[in-house]
Amino acid sequence: MSSQLGTREELPADYLDELEAMSVTPLWPSLRQVLPYDQPIRATRPFKWSYRKVRPYLMRAGELTPMEKAERRVLVLANPGLGIDSMRATPSIYVGLQLILPGETAPCHRHTPTAVRFVVEGNGGYTVVEGEKLPMEKGDLILTPSGMWHDHGHEGDGPVVWLDALDLPTVHYLEASYCIEGEVFPPSNLPDASQTRYRRAGLVPFQSLGQKQGRYPLCRYPWTEVRAALFDLAAHTAMGEIVQLAYVNPETGEECLPILGFSAQMLRPGEEVEPVRRSASSVMHVIEGEGETEIDGETLTWVESDTASIPTHAQVRHRNRSTSKPAFLFHVDDAPLHRKLGFYEEFASR
Ligand code: 1HN
């Protein structure tokens, strides 16, 4: 252990004043704030947003604010530990609940942050990404990668709500976040790539081996497929062992987006699991079921459509409270960014 570091109070006032006048500051009084021993200082709190509580206010936003005045009608889920105004669920993850009403459209734009949508309720919503029309049904994951034109619409009845997850905090921190407005892309009437070119795991269009489709070949991951795949995996996985599938780029097998990663997890009736402790922060969203998650000793109970923040380095335990029904969780994490930056870690249980 190093000795106790010097404080600001130990330094002469005129010395500090003269440094400040030059926009210079001593490191040692602040070193442990930016470089603590053993574990990062985490302002992010384990926190749950109840969908049942937030939903009425989202519907109210539908009455109060027409689409023309919102561009995107969203209530942001902001972690109280990070300050509501910073609009972050974790240091790197933005999440919000977006509402679109029948017949509405959200204008076409593109921006530097990457977004994904995870559908919470309603039928008939869609997103168009550069002309590819992506239907949005409950549990579907839709990608709108950095720089790609996208707009939303709703051809059904009743409200459609989805969870937006963006890498906005990182892009904004880099002072690199901006958007461009554009004309709506005429949607093609072809089925999306999840129904055609990337219909089955392990199969890609033959020609794509010679000429890659580009960085983002697949922008829709239908929940019906993921749910069925989780059931099949669970049938051959011992109880207590984690049943979880990662969403990847079908051409590279790597994470589907550069900063944030996505996965879906099944908890069998009555099952309790303890995922390995990781350096990455995450947001979990309940697709189906009810249960509780213990995060660094704090227990959050959840039901369908609830969303929760999990800080970096947290010890986590998930439990399905139902003894008859499975539960399904959708996870967003920043592990792809940690890996790229070279400090992704998994820790042995304490
Ligand atoms: C955005 O473009 C969407 O396209 C939703 O639906 C939420 C939050 C911050 C910045 C851009 C969308 C967003 C966003």
PDB file of C-alpha atoms in Angstrom, residues 91-342:
ATOM      1  CA  PRO A  91     -22.142   5.123 -17.384  1.00  0.00           C
ATOM      2  CA  SER A  92     -22.402   4.010 -21.013  1.00  0.00           C
ATOM      3  CA  ILE A  93     -26.012   2.966 -21.570  1.00  0.00           C
ATOM      4  CA  TYR A  94     -28.943   5.237 -22.384  1.00  0.00           C
ATOM      5  CA  VAL A  95     -32.399   3.669 -22.209  1.00  0.00           C
ATOM      6  CA  GLY A  96     -35.820   5.168 -22.781  1.00  0.00           C
ATOM      7  CA  LEU A  97     -39.391   4.052 -23.374  1.00  0.00           C
ATOM      8  CA  GLN A  98     -40.721   5.285 -26.711  1.00  0.00           C
ATOM      9  CA  LEU A  99     -44.411   5.546 -27.600  1.00  0.00           C
ATOM     10  CA  ILE A 100     -45.874   5.652 -31.069  1.00  0.00           C
ATOM     11  CA  LEU A 101     -49.633   5.822 -31.667  1.00  0.00           C
ATOM     12  CA  PRO A 102     -51.630   4.351 -34.569  1.00  0.00           C
ATOM     13  CA  GLY A 103     -51.026   6.206 -37.823  1.00  0.00           C
ATOM     14  CA  GLU A 104     -48.115   8.215 -36.459  1.00  0.00           C
ATOM     15  CA  THR A 105     -44.678   8.373 -38.051  1.00  0.00           C
ATOM     16  CA  ALA A 106     -41.400   9.470 -36.503  1.00  0.00           C
ATOM     17  CA  PRO A 107     -39.296  11.416 -39.004  1.00  0.00           C
ATOM     18  CA  CYS A 108     -36.296   9.965 -40.823  1.00  0.00           C
ATOM     19  CA  HIS A 109     -32.869  10.836 -39.478  1.00  0.00           C
ATOM     20  CA  ARG A 110     -29.430   9.407 -38.943  1.00  0.00           C
ATOM     21  CA  HIS A 111     -26.960  10.061 -36.185  1.00  0.00           C
ATOM     22  CA  THR A 112     -23.595   9.120 -34.797  1.00  0.00           C
ATOM     23  CA  PRO A 113     -24.921   7.209 -31.753  1.00  0.00           C
ATOM     24  CA  THR A 114     -26.103   3.664 -32.398  1.00  0.00           C
ATOM     25  CA  ALA A 115     -29.587   2.693 -31.234  1.00  0.00           C
ATOM     26  CA  VAL A 116     -31.465  -0.540 -30.744  1.00  0.00           C
ATOM     27  CA  ARG A 117     -35.165  -1.028 -30.056  1.00  0.00           C
ATOM     28  CA  PHE A 118     -36.576  -3.800 -27.947  1.00  0.00           C
ATOM     29  CA  VAL A 119     -40.357  -4.053 -28.326  1.00  0.00           C
ATOM     30  CA  VAL A 120     -42.320  -3.943 -25.063  1.00  0.00           C
ATOM     31  CA  GLU A 121     -45.959  -3.934 -26.208  1.00  0.00           C
ATOM     32  CA  GLY A 122     -48.291  -3.467 -29.154  1.00  0.00           C
ATOM     33  CA  ASN A 123     -48.556  -4.695 -32.718  1.00  0.00           C
ATOM     34  CA  GLY A 124     -48.128  -3.017 -36.060  1.00  0.00           C
ATOM     35  CA  GLY A 125     -45.077  -0.868 -35.336  1.00  0.00           C
ATOM     36  CA  TYR A 126     -42.168  -0.870 -37.742  1.00  0.00           C
ATOM     37  CA  THR A 127     -38.783   0.729 -38.272  1.00  0.00           C
ATOM     38  CA  VAL A 128     -37.336   1.358 -41.721  1.00  0.00           C
ATOM     39  CA  VAL A 129     -33.515   1.201 -41.841  1.00  0.00           C
ATOM     40  CA  GLU A 130     -32.253   2.496 -45.190  1.00  0.00           C
ATOM     41  CA  GLY A 131     -35.282   1.091 -47.014  1.00  0.00           C
ATOM     42  CA  GLU A 132     -35.461  -2.250 -45.176  1.00  0.00           C
ATOM     43  CA  LYS A 133     -38.793  -2.424 -43.374  1.00  0.00           C
ATOM     44  CA  LEU A 134     -38.433  -4.169 -40.011  1.00  0.00           C
ATOM     45  CA  PRO A 135     -41.673  -5.277 -38.333  1.00  0.00           C
ATOM     46  CA  MET A 136     -41.699  -4.695 -34.562  1.00  0.00           C
ATOM     47  CA  GLU A 137     -43.458  -7.345 -32.488  1.00  0.00           C
ATOM     48  CA  LYS A 138     -43.067  -7.851 -28.748  1.00  0.00           C
ATOM     49  CA  GLY A 139     -39.530  -8.926 -27.859  1.00  0.00           C
ATOM     50  CA  ASP A 140     -38.050  -8.236 -31.299  1.00  0.00           C
ATOM     51  CA  LEU A 141     -34.617  -6.593 -31.307  1.00  0.00           C
ATOM     52  CA  ILE A 142     -34.174  -3.973 -34.031  1.00  0.00           C
ATOM     53  CA  LEU A 143     -30.799  -2.359 -34.796  1.00  0.00           C
ATOM     54  CA  THR A 144     -30.313   1.143 -36.139  1.00  0.00           C
ATOM     55  CA  PRO A 145     -26.515   1.357 -36.355  1.00  0.00           C
ATOM     56  CA  SER A 146     -24.511   4.581 -36.347  1.00  0.00           C
ATOM     57  CA  GLY A 147     -24.946   6.599 -39.537  1.00  0.00           C
ATOM     58  CA  MET A 148     -27.869   4.648 -40.950  1.00  0.00           C
ATOM     59  CA  TRP A 149     -31.092   6.387 -41.940  1.00  0.00           C
ATOM     60  CA  HIS A 150     -34.120   5.283 -39.923  1.00  0.00           C
ATOM     61  CA  ASP A 151     -37.721   6.208 -39.307  1.00  0.00           C
ATOM     62  CA  HIS A 152     -40.585   4.598 -37.414  1.00  0.00           C
ATOM     63  CA  GLY A 153     -44.275   4.081 -38.125  1.00  0.00           C
ATOM     64  CA  HIS A 154     -47.339   2.334 -36.782  1.00  0.00           C
ATOM     65  CA  GLU A 155     -49.908   0.581 -38.982  1.00  0.00           C
ATOM     66  CA  GLY A 156     -51.831  -1.256 -36.228  1.00  0.00           C
ATOM     67  CA  ASP A 157     -54.235  -0.355 -33.433  1.00  0.00           C
ATOM     68  CA  GLY A 158     -53.424   0.718 -29.903  1.00  0.00           C
ATOM     69  CA  PRO A 159     -50.155   2.045 -28.556  1.00  0.00           C
ATOM     70  CA  VAL A 160     -46.795   0.555 -29.513  1.00  0.00           C
ATOM     71  CA  VAL A 161     -44.023   0.909 -26.931  1.00  0.00           C
ATOM     72  CA  TRP A 162     -40.408  -0.094 -27.199  1.00  0.00           C
ATOM     73  CA  LEU A 163     -37.282   0.264 -25.130  1.00  0.00           C
ATOM     74  CA  ASP A 164     -34.602   2.303 -26.883  1.00  0.00           C
ATOM     75  CA  ALA A 165     -31.019   1.496 -25.890  1.00  0.00           C
ATOM     76  CA  LEU A 166     -28.256   3.745 -27.193  1.00  0.00           C
ATOM     77  CA  ASP A 167     -24.523   4.172 -26.774  1.00  0.00           C
ATOM     78  CA  LEU A 168     -25.313   7.901 -26.514  1.00  0.00           C
ATOM     79  CA  PRO A 169     -23.424   8.511 -23.210  1.00  0.00           C
ATOM     80  CA  THR A 170     -20.115   7.461 -24.781  1.00  0.00           C
ATOM     81  CA  VAL A 171     -20.707   9.254 -28.075  1.00  0.00           C
ATOM     82  CA  HIS A 172     -21.841  12.402 -26.270  1.00  0.00           C
ATOM     83  CA  TYR A 173     -18.846  12.245 -23.885  1.00  0.00           C
ATOM     84  CA  LEU A 174     -16.608  12.186 -26.955  1.00  0.00           C
ATOM     85  CA  GLU A 175     -18.394  15.364 -28.166  1.00  0.00           C
ATOM     86  CA  ALA A 176     -19.253  13.383 -31.274  1.00  0.00           C
ATOM     87  CA  SER A 177     -23.046  13.126 -31.031  1.00  0.00           C
ATOM     88  CA  TYR A 178     -25.159  14.766 -33.733  1.00  0.00           C
ATOM     89  CA  CYS A 179     -27.925  13.952 -36.184  1.00  0.00           C
ATOM     90  CA  ILE A 180     -29.034  14.816 -39.709  1.00  0.00           C
ATOM     91  CA  GLU A 181     -32.654  15.065 -40.826  1.00  0.00           C
ATOM     92  CA  GLY A 182     -33.591  13.423 -44.099  1.00  0.00           C
ATOM     93  CA  GLU A 183     -36.435  12.323 -46.329  1.00  0.00           C
ATOM     94  CA  VAL A 184     -38.241   9.113 -45.412  1.00  0.00           C
ATOM     95  CA  PHE A 185     -36.720   6.170 -47.290  1.00  0.00           C
ATOM     96  CA  PRO A 186     -39.352   4.448 -49.450  1.00  0.00           C
ATOM     97  CA  PRO A 187     -39.684   1.078 -47.689  1.00  0.00           C
ATOM     98  CA  SER A 188     -39.165  -1.962 -49.865  1.00  0.00           C
ATOM     99  CA  ASN A 189     -41.983  -4.517 -49.765  1.00  0.00           C
ATOM    100  CA  LEU A 190     -39.541  -7.404 -49.260  1.00  0.00           C
ATOM    101  CA  PRO A 191     -39.419  -9.372 -46.004  1.00  0.00           C
ATOM    102  CA  ASP A 192     -36.514  -8.317 -43.776  1.00  0.00           C
ATOM    103  CA  ALA A 193     -33.182 -10.203 -43.733  1.00  0.00           C
ATOM    104  CA  SER A 194     -34.149 -12.285 -40.666  1.00  0.00           C
ATOM    105  CA  GLN A 195     -36.790 -13.936 -42.901  1.00  0.00           C
ATOM    106  CA  THR A 196     -34.599 -14.319 -45.964  1.00  0.00           C
ATOM    107  CA  ARG A 197     -30.800 -14.026 -46.156  1.00  0.00           C
ATOM    108  CA  TYR A 198     -30.146 -14.830 -42.490  1.00  0.00           C
ATOM    109  CA  ARG A 199     -33.118 -17.102 -41.818  1.00  0.00           C
ATOM    110  CA  ARG A 200     -31.142 -19.845 -40.007  1.00  0.00           C
ATOM    111  CA  ALA A 201     -28.134 -19.893 -37.680  1.00  0.00           C
ATOM    112  CA  GLY A 202     -25.026 -21.236 -39.402  1.00  0.00           C
ATOM    113  CA  LEU A 203     -26.235 -20.347 -42.896  1.00  0.00           C
ATOM    114  CA  VAL A 204     -25.350 -17.222 -44.825  1.00  0.00           C
ATOM    115  CA  PRO A 205     -25.939 -16.321 -48.467  1.00  0.00           C
ATOM    116  CA  PHE A 206     -23.279 -18.109 -50.544  1.00  0.00           C
ATOM    117  CA  GLN A 207     -22.302 -14.923 -52.343  1.00  0.00           C
ATOM    118  CA  SER A 208     -21.663 -13.141 -49.050  1.00  0.00           C
ATOM    119  CA  LEU A 209     -18.504 -15.222 -48.554  1.00  0.00           C
ATOM    120  CA  GLY A 210     -17.029 -13.490 -51.578  1.00  0.00           C
ATOM    121  CA  GLN A 211     -18.493 -10.073 -50.998  1.00  0.00           C
ATOM    122  CA  LYS A 212     -19.574  -8.998 -47.527  1.00  0.00           C
ATOM    123  CA  GLN A 213     -22.942  -7.279 -47.221  1.00  0.00           C
ATOM    124  CA  GLY A 214     -21.435  -4.510 -45.136  1.00  0.00           C
ATOM    125  CA  ARG A 215     -21.021  -4.150 -41.409  1.00  0.00           C
ATOM    126  CA  TYR A 216     -24.649  -4.712 -40.460  1.00  0.00           C
ATOM    127  CA  PRO A 217     -26.188  -7.548 -42.481  1.00  0.00           C
ATOM    128  CA  LEU A 218     -28.974  -8.287 -39.968  1.00  0.00           C
ATOM    129  CA  CYS A 219     -31.007  -5.541 -38.289  1.00  0.00           C
ATOM    130  CA  ARG A 220     -33.926  -7.563 -36.872  1.00  0.00           C
ATOM    131  CA  TYR A 221     -33.795 -10.498 -34.431  1.00  0.00           C
ATOM    132  CA  PRO A 222     -37.367 -11.828 -34.033  1.00  0.00           C
ATOM    133  CA  TRP A 223     -38.278 -12.827 -30.483  1.00  0.00           C
ATOM    134  CA  THR A 224     -40.194 -15.949 -31.590  1.00  0.00           C
ATOM    135  CA  GLU A 225     -36.877 -17.374 -32.864  1.00  0.00           C
ATOM    136  CA  VAL A 226     -34.856 -16.369 -29.804  1.00  0.00           C
ATOM    137  CA  ARG A 227     -37.472 -17.726 -27.380  1.00  0.00           C
ATOM    138  CA  ALA A 228     -37.627 -21.068 -29.181  1.00  0.00           C
ATOM    139  CA  ALA A 229     -33.803 -21.264 -29.225  1.00  0.00           C
ATOM    140  CA  LEU A 230     -33.662 -20.593 -25.465  1.00  0.00           C
ATOM    141  CA  PHE A 231     -36.188 -23.397 -24.818  1.00  0.00           C
ATOM    142  CA  ASP A 232     -34.100 -25.809 -26.903  1.00  0.00           C
ATOM    143  CA  LEU A 233     -30.911 -24.821 -25.090  1.00  0.00           C
ATOM    144  CA  ALA A 234     -32.616 -25.081 -21.673  1.00  0.00           C
ATOM    145  CA  ALA A 235     -33.783 -28.613 -22.418  1.00  0.00           C
ATOM    146  CA  HIS A 236     -30.145 -29.709 -22.476  1.00  0.00           C
ATOM    147  CA  THR A 237     -28.667 -27.472 -19.787  1.00  0.00           C
ATOM    148  CA  ALA A 238     -28.482 -28.508 -16.125  1.00  0.00           C
ATOM    149  CA  MET A 239     -30.601 -26.486 -13.669  1.00  0.00           C
ATOM    150  CA  GLY A 240     -28.598 -23.617 -12.194  1.00  0.00           C
ATOM    151  CA  GLU A 241     -26.429 -23.363 -15.302  1.00  0.00           C
ATOM    152  CA  ILE A 242     -27.012 -20.212 -17.264  1.00  0.00           C
ATOM    153  CA  VAL A 243     -29.251 -20.380 -20.347  1.00  0.00           C
ATOM    154  CA  GLN A 244     -28.351 -17.264 -22.318  1.00  0.00           C
ATOM    155  CA  LEU A 245     -27.884 -16.453 -26.005  1.00  0.00           C
ATOM    156  CA  ALA A 246     -25.951 -13.506 -27.428  1.00  0.00           C
ATOM    157  CA  TYR A 247     -27.156 -11.542 -30.449  1.00  0.00           C
ATOM    158  CA  VAL A 248     -24.311 -11.552 -32.981  1.00  0.00           C
ATOM    159  CA  ASN A 249     -23.533 -10.504 -36.504  1.00  0.00           C
ATOM    160  CA  PRO A 250     -24.318 -13.618 -38.587  1.00  0.00           C
ATOM    161  CA  GLU A 251     -21.423 -12.974 -40.971  1.00  0.00           C
ATOM    162  CA  THR A 252     -18.651 -12.417 -38.437  1.00  0.00           C
ATOM    163  CA  GLY A 253     -20.023 -14.203 -35.344  1.00  0.00           C
ATOM    164  CA  GLU A 254     -18.971 -11.143 -33.357  1.00  0.00           C
ATOM    165  CA  GLU A 255     -21.078  -8.800 -31.276  1.00  0.00           C
ATOM    166  CA  CYS A 256     -23.616  -7.166 -33.565  1.00  0.00           C
ATOM    167  CA  LEU A 257     -22.679  -3.586 -32.599  1.00  0.00           C
ATOM    168  CA  PRO A 258     -19.419  -1.895 -31.599  1.00  0.00           C
ATOM    169  CA  ILE A 259     -20.116  -0.442 -28.126  1.00  0.00           C
ATOM    170  CA  LEU A 260     -23.121  -2.243 -26.663  1.00  0.00           C
ATOM    171  CA  GLY A 261     -23.842  -5.971 -26.534  1.00  0.00           C
ATOM    172  CA  PHE A 262     -27.179  -7.775 -26.298  1.00  0.00           C
ATOM    173  CA  SER A 263     -28.313 -11.132 -24.975  1.00  0.00           C
ATOM    174  CA  ALA A 264     -31.453 -12.968 -23.889  1.00  0.00           C
ATOM    175  CA  GLN A 265     -31.629 -15.213 -20.846  1.00  0.00           C
ATOM    176  CA  MET A 266     -34.127 -17.828 -19.723  1.00  0.00           C
ATOM    177  CA  LEU A 267     -34.735 -18.617 -16.051  1.00  0.00           C
ATOM    178  CA  ARG A 268     -36.579 -21.858 -15.625  1.00  0.00           C
ATOM    179  CA  PRO A 269     -39.408 -22.155 -13.057  1.00  0.00           C
ATOM    180  CA  GLY A 270     -37.960 -21.629  -9.574  1.00  0.00           C
ATOM    181  CA  GLU A 271     -34.443 -21.338 -10.961  1.00  0.00           C
ATOM    182  CA  GLU A 272     -31.774 -19.191  -9.340  1.00  0.00           C
ATOM    183  CA  VAL A 273     -28.516 -18.372 -11.109  1.00  0.00           C
ATOM    184  CA  GLU A 274     -25.402 -16.384 -10.295  1.00  0.00           C
ATOM    185  CA  PRO A 275     -23.733 -14.993 -13.406  1.00  0.00           C
ATOM    186  CA  VAL A 276     -19.981 -14.476 -13.272  1.00  0.00           C
ATOM    187  CA  ARG A 277     -19.054 -11.028 -11.937  1.00  0.00           C
ATOM    188  CA  ARG A 278     -17.963  -8.835 -14.869  1.00  0.00           C
ATOM    189  CA  SER A 279     -16.330  -5.480 -15.418  1.00  0.00           C
ATOM    190  CA  ALA A 280     -19.167  -4.375 -17.747  1.00  0.00           C
ATOM    191  CA  SER A 281     -22.261  -2.422 -16.671  1.00  0.00           C
ATOM    192  CA  SER A 282     -25.645  -3.524 -17.945  1.00  0.00           C
ATOM    193  CA  VAL A 283     -29.352  -2.913 -18.174  1.00  0.00           C
ATOM    194  CA  MET A 284     -31.797  -5.790 -17.834  1.00  0.00           C
ATOM    195  CA  HIS A 285     -35.349  -5.762 -19.161  1.00  0.00           C
ATOM    196  CA  VAL A 286     -37.994  -8.329 -18.261  1.00  0.00           C
ATOM    197  CA  ILE A 287     -39.523  -9.852 -21.369  1.00  0.00           C
ATOM    198  CA  GLU A 288     -41.721 -12.326 -19.525  1.00  0.00           C
ATOM    199  CA  GLY A 289     -42.157 -13.586 -15.979  1.00  0.00           C
ATOM    200  CA  GLU A 290     -41.567 -12.414 -12.424  1.00  0.00           C
ATOM    201  CA  GLY A 291     -38.680 -12.689 -10.070  1.00  0.00           C
ATOM    202  CA  GLU A 292     -35.944 -10.850  -8.276  1.00  0.00           C
ATOM    203  CA  THR A 293     -32.373  -9.824  -8.880  1.00  0.00           C
ATOM    204  CA  GLU A 294     -29.867  -9.245  -6.101  1.00  0.00           C
ATOM    205  CA  ILE A 295     -27.227  -6.684  -7.060  1.00  0.00           C
ATOM    206  CA  ASP A 296     -24.370  -6.173  -4.592  1.00  0.00           C
ATOM    207  CA  GLY A 297     -26.675  -7.225  -1.752  1.00  0.00           C
ATOM    208  CA  GLU A 298     -29.655  -5.090  -2.851  1.00  0.00           C
ATOM    209  CA  THR A 299     -32.729  -7.023  -3.987  1.00  0.00           C
ATOM    210  CA  LEU A 300     -34.877  -5.655  -6.825  1.00  0.00           C
ATOM    211  CA  THR A 301     -38.135  -7.488  -7.523  1.00  0.00           C
ATOM    212  CA  TRP A 302     -39.440  -7.455 -11.070  1.00  0.00           C
ATOM    213  CA  VAL A 303     -42.381  -8.312 -13.266  1.00  0.00           C
ATOM    214  CA  GLU A 304     -42.917  -8.229 -17.032  1.00  0.00           C
ATOM    215  CA  SER A 305     -41.634  -5.116 -18.831  1.00  0.00           C
ATOM    216  CA  ASP A 306     -39.659  -3.756 -15.852  1.00  0.00           C
ATOM    217  CA  THR A 307     -36.134  -2.477 -16.505  1.00  0.00           C
ATOM    218  CA  ALA A 308     -33.141  -2.270 -14.147  1.00  0.00           C
ATOM    219  CA  SER A 309     -29.582  -0.910 -14.037  1.00  0.00           C
ATOM    220  CA  ILE A 310     -26.637  -3.074 -12.997  1.00  0.00           C
ATOM    221  CA  PRO A 311     -23.382  -1.214 -12.176  1.00  0.00           C
ATOM    222  CA  THR A 312     -19.907  -2.311 -13.294  1.00  0.00           C
ATOM    223  CA  HIS A 313     -18.226  -5.056 -11.229  1.00  0.00           C
ATOM    224  CA  ALA A 314     -21.527  -5.953  -9.514  1.00  0.00           C
ATOM    225  CA  GLN A 315     -22.219  -9.322  -7.940  1.00  0.00           C
ATOM    226  CA  VAL A 316     -25.547 -10.435  -9.391  1.00  0.00           C
ATOM    227  CA  ARG A 317     -28.040 -13.202  -8.656  1.00  0.00           C
ATOM    228  CA  HIS A 318     -31.291 -13.726 -10.605  1.00  0.00           C
ATOM    229  CA  ARG A 319     -34.229 -15.718  -9.298  1.00  0.00           C
ATOM    230  CA  ASN A 320     -37.426 -16.765 -11.068  1.00  0.00           C
ATOM    231  CA  ARG A 321     -40.177 -16.483  -8.450  1.00  0.00           C
ATOM    232  CA  SER A 322     -42.624 -18.619 -10.372  1.00  0.00           C
ATOM    233  CA  THR A 323     -42.499 -22.358  -9.810  1.00  0.00           C
ATOM    234  CA  SER A 324     -44.529 -23.032 -12.955  1.00  0.00           C
ATOM    235  CA  LYS A 325     -43.512 -20.501 -15.621  1.00  0.00           C
ATOM    236  CA  PRO A 326     -40.180 -19.562 -17.182  1.00  0.00           C
ATOM    237  CA  ALA A 327     -38.909 -15.994 -17.058  1.00  0.00           C
ATOM    238  CA  PHE A 328     -37.033 -14.258 -19.867  1.00  0.00           C
ATOM    239  CA  LEU A 329     -34.617 -11.347 -19.524  1.00  0.00           C
ATOM    240  CA  PHE A 330     -33.123  -9.121 -22.203  1.00  0.00           C
ATOM    241  CA  HIS A 331     -29.687  -7.728 -21.333  1.00  0.00           C
ATOM    242  CA  VAL A 332     -27.824  -4.739 -22.746  1.00  0.00           C
ATOM    243  CA  ASP A 333     -24.185  -4.393 -21.677  1.00  0.00           C
ATOM    244  CA  ASP A 334     -21.080  -2.433 -22.567  1.00  0.00           C
ATOM    245  CA  ALA A 335     -18.800  -5.485 -22.722  1.00  0.00           C
ATOM    246  CA  PRO A 336     -17.988  -4.915 -26.445  1.00  0.00           C
ATOM    247  CA  LEU A 337     -16.508  -1.529 -25.528  1.00  0.00           C
ATOM    248  CA  HIS A 338     -14.634  -2.934 -22.518  1.00  0.00           C
ATOM    249  CA  ARG A 339     -13.197  -5.665 -24.754  1.00  0.00           C
ATOM    250  CA  LYS A 340     -12.123  -3.217 -27.438  1.00  0.00           C
ATOM    251  CA  LEU A 341     -10.469  -1.015 -24.846  1.00  0.00           C
ATOM    252  CA  GLY A 342      -8.637  -4.015 -23.422  1.00  0.00           C
TER     253      GLY A 342
END
